[in-house]
Amino acid sequence: MERIAAELQKEYPESNAKLGATVVPLQEDYAGDTRSGLLVLQVASMFVLLIACSNLANLLLARSTGRRREIAVRLALGSSRWQIASQLLTESLMLSAAGGWLGLWVGKMYWSLFGELVPVQAGGGFALNGHVLLFTAGISIVAGMLFGFAPALRATNVSLQESLKEGGRVGESRGGLRLRNTLVVGQFALAFALLVCAGLMIQTIWNLRKQELGFQADHLLTMGVPLPEKKYDTNEKVRGFFRTVVEDVRVLPGVKGAGFGSDAPFMTYGDTEGYTVEGEPPLPTGEYNDALYREVTPGYLEMLGVKLKEGRLLEESDHEGGSLAVVVNEFLAKRHWPGKSAVGKRIRFGDEKAPWWMVVGVVRDIRERGLLYDMKPAVYVSVTQVKKPEGFAFLVVRTSNDPLGTVKMVEGAVWSVDPQQPVSYVRTMDQLMEADVADRTRPMILLGVFAGLALVLACIGVYGVLAYAVAQRTREIGARMALGAKPMDVTRMILGRGMKLSAIGLFGGALAAGLAVLLRTLLFGVTLAAPGIYAGTAVALVLVAMVACVIPAQRAARVDPAVALRNE
């Protein structure tokens, strides 16, 4: 294709001097931005799995500490460390296998809730086929190894003399405490990364939604009406069909207006036409003016609710044989006549033999190409003045109630004019706008769900570590309070440990930046390094972690020194 483009540049230097070729694989073109979103969701689900595995590892570490004397007895009786570690690892795998089967059931149950968030390009629904079963089995085995390997090794690393002597302490070693603390820090780091990415996507959707559309998008119904070329082979037939259908639809109950346009907003990214502005010098070779070109019926722009900035809109008086009238958008007017009135200026489409069209009005920029693309020049001409109107057009109807409730009546009006006329792609404008940002809305929702789940699991993790620490240090806390420590001092000690772990987890900002790179093609109006989002997420994470630390800290403050020291 590059070679062909180069040959065309040589053969047609005036029109192809700066034109190349872009080749996109069919699968990539079909998938669109869903690939980036699905990749991020895969990484996010893996983060949630790691956090869950960390929590389970902490639970097994606590359990192995309570079984230290049992393990010491078995070692003393001749069992090897590998035999005991194998048994503990087998127990972990049994837990993960049970969790995998339960996960299949939960996944099927929640499919009805989240199934609509799966892109249509992914196809299919939830099915317990061989691939799903093998994937679940593999994940279960990996998860069992993740949360079972370290506790199994720690459990077999015991001192026989300390563990077997009567009255020996069963507290956890410093190595075990460091491992548990490391797991909690890792949980907060992963949760922080997911929360930041969810915040970036929320800001993206907010930026898209707050853009000015240039028209009133509520209560609009659109449908494609492709006129067969052989049947509608003259201008009179095409214009007559448009005029009759619009008149019949306008009198339907609940309909406030109707009109035809060669392209409705949010329906296409292109359909452009080159144009020349009267009085401007010729452009350099290979450059040309290009505008979105829309053929519309009179009253179409009023029905959309566009805002007129100057002049007038297209009217019934703009008929064939009269002065050619065109309405342009602000973008085109400011580009060619900055600070001046555009009304009365002339432009033409095509070559030098084409007639001149007079600008009769300027409207506010309409988001014809959707929310994701930059604005560009746009022109609107009446089908009554076009020599050969486009046969494929969109019927746009404004209703006073739910647009979907008028579909049957509108289709009936079309078929009353031509019973064999096909109608396609019936959508409301709200549906078109949702589809335009769907590749960003889906990751935002699921990232929010994953981030919330990760935050809950991380808080459960720090709560479990602190609660276990309080149980293990009951005697120490009792001794401190017997020597004069106040409940507030004990609360501050336990709370400080939890907050320290969560604060260290904020270094997950680097991990968040790495994950955010995968989102770069989905972001809009927000940078990867958004300080406000990072700072707000960090504050929220610390506050939630503080709430999780409060209960263990209060429990420590309520320790009775007499009870704690009774066995000393």
JSON list of C-alpha atoms in Angstrom, two decimals, residues 356-502:
[
{"chain": "A", "resi": 356, "resn": "TRP", "atom": "CA", "xyz": [-20.68, 29.14, -5.40]},
{"chain": "A", "resi": 357, "resn": "TRP", "atom": "CA", "xyz": [-22.78, 28.70, -2.25]},
{"chain": "A", "resi": 358, "resn": "MET", "atom": "CA", "xyz": [-23.57, 31.71, -0.06]},
{"chain": "A", "resi": 359, "resn": "VAL", "atom": "CA", "xyz": [-23.22, 31.41, 3.70]},
{"chain": "A", "resi": 360, "resn": "VAL", "atom": "CA", "xyz": [-26.60, 32.37, 5.20]},
{"chain": "A", "resi": 361, "resn": "GLY", "atom": "CA", "xyz": [-26.00, 31.31, 8.80]},
{"chain": "A", "resi": 362, "resn": "VAL", "atom": "CA", "xyz": [-23.50, 30.14, 11.39]},
{"chain": "A", "resi": 363, "resn": "VAL", "atom": "CA", "xyz": [-24.40, 27.58, 14.05]},
{"chain": "A", "resi": 364, "resn": "ARG", "atom": "CA", "xyz": [-22.58, 26.50, 17.17]},
{"chain": "A", "resi": 365, "resn": "ASP", "atom": "CA", "xyz": [-20.27, 23.54, 16.61]},
{"chain": "A", "resi": 366, "resn": "ILE", "atom": "CA", "xyz": [-22.15, 20.24, 16.64]},
{"chain": "A", "resi": 367, "resn": "ARG", "atom": "CA", "xyz": [-20.45, 17.07, 17.84]},
{"chain": "A", "resi": 368, "resn": "GLU", "atom": "CA", "xyz": [-21.12, 15.32, 14.55]},
{"chain": "A", "resi": 369, "resn": "ARG", "atom": "CA", "xyz": [-18.24, 12.87, 14.98]},
{"chain": "A", "resi": 370, "resn": "GLY", "atom": "CA", "xyz": [-18.94, 12.05, 18.61]},
{"chain": "A", "resi": 371, "resn": "LEU", "atom": "CA", "xyz": [-17.24, 13.00, 21.85]},
{"chain": "A", "resi": 372, "resn": "LEU", "atom": "CA", "xyz": [-13.79, 11.53, 21.16]},
{"chain": "A", "resi": 373, "resn": "TYR", "atom": "CA", "xyz": [-12.75, 13.37, 17.99]},
{"chain": "A", "resi": 374, "resn": "ASP", "atom": "CA", "xyz": [-11.64, 16.97, 17.63]},
{"chain": "A", "resi": 375, "resn": "MET", "atom": "CA", "xyz": [-13.91, 19.50, 16.00]},
{"chain": "A", "resi": 376, "resn": "LYS", "atom": "CA", "xyz": [-13.52, 20.24, 12.31]},
{"chain": "A", "resi": 377, "resn": "PRO", "atom": "CA", "xyz": [-15.28, 22.45, 9.70]},
{"chain": "A", "resi": 378, "resn": "ALA", "atom": "CA", "xyz": [-18.85, 21.43, 8.87]},
{"chain": "A", "resi": 379, "resn": "VAL", "atom": "CA", "xyz": [-21.34, 22.61, 6.26]},
{"chain": "A", "resi": 380, "resn": "TYR", "atom": "CA", "xyz": [-25.10, 22.03, 5.97]},
{"chain": "A", "resi": 381, "resn": "VAL", "atom": "CA", "xyz": [-26.94, 22.31, 2.65]},
{"chain": "A", "resi": 382, "resn": "SER", "atom": "CA", "xyz": [-30.58, 21.68, 1.78]},
{"chain": "A", "resi": 383, "resn": "VAL", "atom": "CA", "xyz": [-31.54, 18.56, -0.20]},
{"chain": "A", "resi": 384, "resn": "THR", "atom": "CA", "xyz": [-33.86, 20.80, -2.21]},
{"chain": "A", "resi": 385, "resn": "GLN", "atom": "CA", "xyz": [-30.84, 22.55, -3.74]},
{"chain": "A", "resi": 386, "resn": "VAL", "atom": "CA", "xyz": [-28.52, 19.58, -4.25]},
{"chain": "A", "resi": 387, "resn": "LYS", "atom": "CA", "xyz": [-28.42, 18.28, -7.80]},
{"chain": "A", "resi": 388, "resn": "LYS", "atom": "CA", "xyz": [-28.16, 14.65, -6.73]},
{"chain": "A", "resi": 389, "resn": "PRO", "atom": "CA", "xyz": [-29.23, 14.14, -3.07]},
{"chain": "A", "resi": 390, "resn": "GLU", "atom": "CA", "xyz": [-27.66, 11.21, -1.25]},
{"chain": "A", "resi": 391, "resn": "GLY", "atom": "CA", "xyz": [-29.98, 8.21, -1.24]},
{"chain": "A", "resi": 392, "resn": "PHE", "atom": "CA", "xyz": [-28.91, 7.00, 2.19]},
{"chain": "A", "resi": 393, "resn": "ALA", "atom": "CA", "xyz": [-30.19, 9.27, 4.92]},
{"chain": "A", "resi": 394, "resn": "PHE", "atom": "CA", "xyz": [-31.10, 9.18, 8.60]},
{"chain": "A", "resi": 395, "resn": "LEU", "atom": "CA", "xyz": [-34.56, 10.09, 9.78]},
{"chain": "A", "resi": 396, "resn": "VAL", "atom": "CA", "xyz": [-34.26, 11.98, 13.08]},
{"chain": "A", "resi": 397, "resn": "VAL", "atom": "CA", "xyz": [-37.41, 12.50, 15.18]},
{"chain": "A", "resi": 398, "resn": "ARG", "atom": "CA", "xyz": [-37.84, 14.57, 18.33]},
{"chain": "A", "resi": 399, "resn": "THR", "atom": "CA", "xyz": [-40.51, 13.30, 20.71]},
{"chain": "A", "resi": 400, "resn": "SER", "atom": "CA", "xyz": [-42.19, 14.62, 23.83]},
{"chain": "A", "resi": 401, "resn": "ASN", "atom": "CA", "xyz": [-41.79, 11.31, 25.68]},
{"chain": "A", "resi": 402, "resn": "ASP", "atom": "CA", "xyz": [-39.73, 8.11, 25.43]},
{"chain": "A", "resi": 403, "resn": "PRO", "atom": "CA", "xyz": [-38.44, 7.95, 21.82]},
{"chain": "A", "resi": 404, "resn": "LEU", "atom": "CA", "xyz": [-38.56, 4.15, 21.78]},
{"chain": "A", "resi": 405, "resn": "GLY", "atom": "CA", "xyz": [-42.31, 4.33, 22.33]},
{"chain": "A", "resi": 406, "resn": "THR", "atom": "CA", "xyz": [-42.79, 5.98, 18.93]},
{"chain": "A", "resi": 407, "resn": "VAL", "atom": "CA", "xyz": [-40.71, 3.52, 16.87]},
{"chain": "A", "resi": 408, "resn": "LYS", "atom": "CA", "xyz": [-43.69, 1.56, 15.53]},
{"chain": "A", "resi": 409, "resn": "MET", "atom": "CA", "xyz": [-45.59, 4.71, 14.57]},
{"chain": "A", "resi": 410, "resn": "VAL", "atom": "CA", "xyz": [-42.59, 6.25, 12.79]},
{"chain": "A", "resi": 411, "resn": "GLU", "atom": "CA", "xyz": [-41.85, 3.03, 10.92]},
{"chain": "A", "resi": 412, "resn": "GLY", "atom": "CA", "xyz": [-45.54, 2.89, 9.95]},
{"chain": "A", "resi": 413, "resn": "ALA", "atom": "CA", "xyz": [-45.32, 6.41, 8.55]},
{"chain": "A", "resi": 414, "resn": "VAL", "atom": "CA", "xyz": [-42.31, 5.42, 6.44]},
{"chain": "A", "resi": 415, "resn": "TRP", "atom": "CA", "xyz": [-44.02, 2.29, 5.14]},
{"chain": "A", "resi": 416, "resn": "SER", "atom": "CA", "xyz": [-47.20, 4.19, 4.37]},
{"chain": "A", "resi": 417, "resn": "VAL", "atom": "CA", "xyz": [-45.16, 6.11, 1.80]},
{"chain": "A", "resi": 418, "resn": "ASP", "atom": "CA", "xyz": [-43.26, 3.06, 0.53]},
{"chain": "A", "resi": 419, "resn": "PRO", "atom": "CA", "xyz": [-44.27, -0.37, 1.94]},
{"chain": "A", "resi": 420, "resn": "GLN", "atom": "CA", "xyz": [-41.04, -1.94, 0.68]},
{"chain": "A", "resi": 421, "resn": "GLN", "atom": "CA", "xyz": [-38.68, 0.68, 2.10]},
{"chain": "A", "resi": 422, "resn": "PRO", "atom": "CA", "xyz": [-36.12, -0.87, 4.51]},
{"chain": "A", "resi": 423, "resn": "VAL", "atom": "CA", "xyz": [-35.46, 0.78, 7.87]},
{"chain": "A", "resi": 424, "resn": "SER", "atom": "CA", "xyz": [-32.23, 0.02, 9.71]},
{"chain": "A", "resi": 425, "resn": "TYR", "atom": "CA", "xyz": [-30.25, 0.84, 12.83]},
{"chain": "A", "resi": 426, "resn": "VAL", "atom": "CA", "xyz": [-33.05, 2.23, 14.96]},
{"chain": "A", "resi": 427, "resn": "ARG", "atom": "CA", "xyz": [-31.44, 3.97, 17.96]},
{"chain": "A", "resi": 428, "resn": "THR", "atom": "CA", "xyz": [-32.11, 6.81, 20.35]},
{"chain": "A", "resi": 429, "resn": "MET", "atom": "CA", "xyz": [-29.53, 9.56, 20.56]},
{"chain": "A", "resi": 430, "resn": "ASP", "atom": "CA", "xyz": [-28.83, 8.52, 24.16]},
{"chain": "A", "resi": 431, "resn": "GLN", "atom": "CA", "xyz": [-27.97, 5.01, 22.92]},
{"chain": "A", "resi": 432, "resn": "LEU", "atom": "CA", "xyz": [-25.67, 6.43, 20.25]},
{"chain": "A", "resi": 433, "resn": "MET", "atom": "CA", "xyz": [-23.87, 8.54, 22.84]},
{"chain": "A", "resi": 434, "resn": "GLU", "atom": "CA", "xyz": [-23.52, 5.56, 25.19]},
{"chain": "A", "resi": 435, "resn": "ALA", "atom": "CA", "xyz": [-22.10, 3.45, 22.36]},
{"chain": "A", "resi": 436, "resn": "ASP", "atom": "CA", "xyz": [-19.64, 6.24, 21.55]},
{"chain": "A", "resi": 437, "resn": "VAL", "atom": "CA", "xyz": [-18.02, 6.02, 25.00]},
{"chain": "A", "resi": 438, "resn": "ALA", "atom": "CA", "xyz": [-18.82, 2.37, 25.76]},
{"chain": "A", "resi": 439, "resn": "ASP", "atom": "CA", "xyz": [-15.17, 1.32, 25.37]},
{"chain": "A", "resi": 440, "resn": "ARG", "atom": "CA", "xyz": [-14.39, 3.67, 28.25]},
{"chain": "A", "resi": 441, "resn": "THR", "atom": "CA", "xyz": [-17.54, 3.26, 30.35]},
{"chain": "A", "resi": 442, "resn": "ARG", "atom": "CA", "xyz": [-17.13, -0.52, 30.68]},
{"chain": "A", "resi": 443, "resn": "PRO", "atom": "CA", "xyz": [-13.55, -0.38, 32.03]},
{"chain": "A", "resi": 444, "resn": "MET", "atom": "CA", "xyz": [-14.54, 2.47, 34.34]},
{"chain": "A", "resi": 445, "resn": "ILE", "atom": "CA", "xyz": [-17.35, 0.46, 35.95]},
{"chain": "A", "resi": 446, "resn": "LEU", "atom": "CA", "xyz": [-15.40, -2.77, 36.26]},
{"chain": "A", "resi": 447, "resn": "LEU", "atom": "CA", "xyz": [-12.26, -0.99, 37.46]},
{"chain": "A", "resi": 448, "resn": "GLY", "atom": "CA", "xyz": [-14.39, 0.71, 40.10]},
{"chain": "A", "resi": 449, "resn": "VAL", "atom": "CA", "xyz": [-15.76, -2.67, 41.19]},
{"chain": "A", "resi": 450, "resn": "PHE", "atom": "CA", "xyz": [-12.27, -4.22, 41.28]},
{"chain": "A", "resi": 451, "resn": "ALA", "atom": "CA", "xyz": [-10.81, -1.23, 43.10]},
{"chain": "A", "resi": 452, "resn": "GLY", "atom": "CA", "xyz": [-13.58, -1.28, 45.71]},
{"chain": "A", "resi": 453, "resn": "LEU", "atom": "CA", "xyz": [-13.13, -5.02, 46.22]},
{"chain": "A", "resi": 454, "resn": "ALA", "atom": "CA", "xyz": [-9.37, -4.59, 46.47]},
{"chain": "A", "resi": 455, "resn": "LEU", "atom": "CA", "xyz": [-9.78, -1.83, 49.06]},
{"chain": "A", "resi": 456, "resn": "VAL", "atom": "CA", "xyz": [-12.12, -3.98, 51.16]},
{"chain": "A", "resi": 457, "resn": "LEU", "atom": "CA", "xyz": [-9.73, -6.92, 51.02]},
{"chain": "A", "resi": 458, "resn": "ALA", "atom": "CA", "xyz": [-6.74, -4.73, 51.91]},
{"chain": "A", "resi": 459, "resn": "CYS", "atom": "CA", "xyz": [-8.60, -3.33, 54.89]},
{"chain": "A", "resi": 460, "resn": "ILE", "atom": "CA", "xyz": [-9.53, -6.84, 55.98]},
{"chain": "A", "resi": 461, "resn": "GLY", "atom": "CA", "xyz": [-5.86, -7.71, 55.69]},
{"chain": "A", "resi": 462, "resn": "VAL", "atom": "CA", "xyz": [-4.63, -4.89, 57.92]},
{"chain": "A", "resi": 463, "resn": "TYR", "atom": "CA", "xyz": [-7.46, -5.59, 60.35]},
{"chain": "A", "resi": 464, "resn": "GLY", "atom": "CA", "xyz": [-6.46, -9.25, 60.54]},
{"chain": "A", "resi": 465, "resn": "VAL", "atom": "CA", "xyz": [-2.79, -8.44, 61.10]},
{"chain": "A", "resi": 466, "resn": "LEU", "atom": "CA", "xyz": [-3.54, -5.96, 63.86]},
{"chain": "A", "resi": 467, "resn": "ALA", "atom": "CA", "xyz": [-6.14, -8.19, 65.52]},
{"chain": "A", "resi": 468, "resn": "TYR", "atom": "CA", "xyz": [-3.67, -11.07, 65.52]},
{"chain": "A", "resi": 469, "resn": "ALA", "atom": "CA", "xyz": [-0.93, -8.78, 66.85]},
{"chain": "A", "resi": 470, "resn": "VAL", "atom": "CA", "xyz": [-3.18, -7.69, 69.71]},
{"chain": "A", "resi": 471, "resn": "ALA", "atom": "CA", "xyz": [-3.94, -11.33, 70.57]},
{"chain": "A", "resi": 472, "resn": "GLN", "atom": "CA", "xyz": [-0.27, -12.25, 70.47]},
{"chain": "A", "resi": 473, "resn": "ARG", "atom": "CA", "xyz": [0.82, -9.21, 72.51]},
{"chain": "A", "resi": 474, "resn": "THR", "atom": "CA", "xyz": [-1.87, -9.37, 75.17]},
{"chain": "A", "resi": 475, "resn": "ARG", "atom": "CA", "xyz": [0.67, -10.09, 77.91]},
{"chain": "A", "resi": 476, "resn": "GLU", "atom": "CA", "xyz": [2.96, -7.34, 76.70]},
{"chain": "A", "resi": 477, "resn": "ILE", "atom": "CA", "xyz": [0.08, -4.85, 76.58]},
{"chain": "A", "resi": 478, "resn": "GLY", "atom": "CA", "xyz": [-1.01, -5.93, 80.07]},
{"chain": "A", "resi": 479, "resn": "ALA", "atom": "CA", "xyz": [2.52, -5.37, 81.37]},
{"chain": "A", "resi": 480, "resn": "ARG", "atom": "CA", "xyz": [2.70, -1.93, 79.75]},
{"chain": "A", "resi": 481, "resn": "MET", "atom": "CA", "xyz": [-0.59, -0.90, 81.32]},
{"chain": "A", "resi": 482, "resn": "ALA", "atom": "CA", "xyz": [0.46, -2.31, 84.71]},
{"chain": "A", "resi": 483, "resn": "LEU", "atom": "CA", "xyz": [3.59, -0.14, 84.51]},
{"chain": "A", "resi": 484, "resn": "GLY", "atom": "CA", "xyz": [1.56, 3.00, 83.87]},
{"chain": "A", "resi": 485, "resn": "ALA", "atom": "CA", "xyz": [0.70, 3.07, 80.17]},
{"chain": "A", "resi": 486, "resn": "LYS", "atom": "CA", "xyz": [-2.69, 4.64, 79.48]},
{"chain": "A", "resi": 487, "resn": "PRO", "atom": "CA", "xyz": [-5.33, 3.18, 77.13]},
{"chain": "A", "resi": 488, "resn": "MET", "atom": "CA", "xyz": [-4.70, 6.08, 74.73]},
{"chain": "A", "resi": 489, "resn": "ASP", "atom": "CA", "xyz": [-1.02, 5.14, 74.57]},
{"chain": "A", "resi": 490, "resn": "VAL", "atom": "CA", "xyz": [-1.88, 1.55, 73.68]},
{"chain": "A", "resi": 491, "resn": "THR", "atom": "CA", "xyz": [-4.42, 2.72, 71.10]},
{"chain": "A", "resi": 492, "resn": "ARG", "atom": "CA", "xyz": [-1.85, 5.02, 69.55]},
{"chain": "A", "resi": 493, "resn": "MET", "atom": "CA", "xyz": [0.71, 2.19, 69.41]},
{"chain": "A", "resi": 494, "resn": "ILE", "atom": "CA", "xyz": [-1.59, -0.25, 67.57]},
{"chain": "A", "resi": 495, "resn": "LEU", "atom": "CA", "xyz": [-3.11, 2.44, 65.37]},
{"chain": "A", "resi": 496, "resn": "GLY", "atom": "CA", "xyz": [0.33, 3.75, 64.48]},
{"chain": "A", "resi": 497, "resn": "ARG", "atom": "CA", "xyz": [1.45, 0.34, 63.29]},
{"chain": "A", "resi": 498, "resn": "GLY", "atom": "CA", "xyz": [-1.56, -0.02, 60.99]},
{"chain": "A", "resi": 499, "resn": "MET", "atom": "CA", "xyz": [-1.22, 3.47, 59.59]},
{"chain": "A", "resi": 500, "resn": "LYS", "atom": "CA", "xyz": [2.49, 2.90, 58.99]},
{"chain": "A", "resi": 501, "resn": "LEU", "atom": "CA", "xyz": [1.75, -0.19, 56.92]},
{"chain": "A", "resi": 502, "resn": "SER", "atom": "CA", "xyz": [-0.89, 1.61, 54.87]}
]
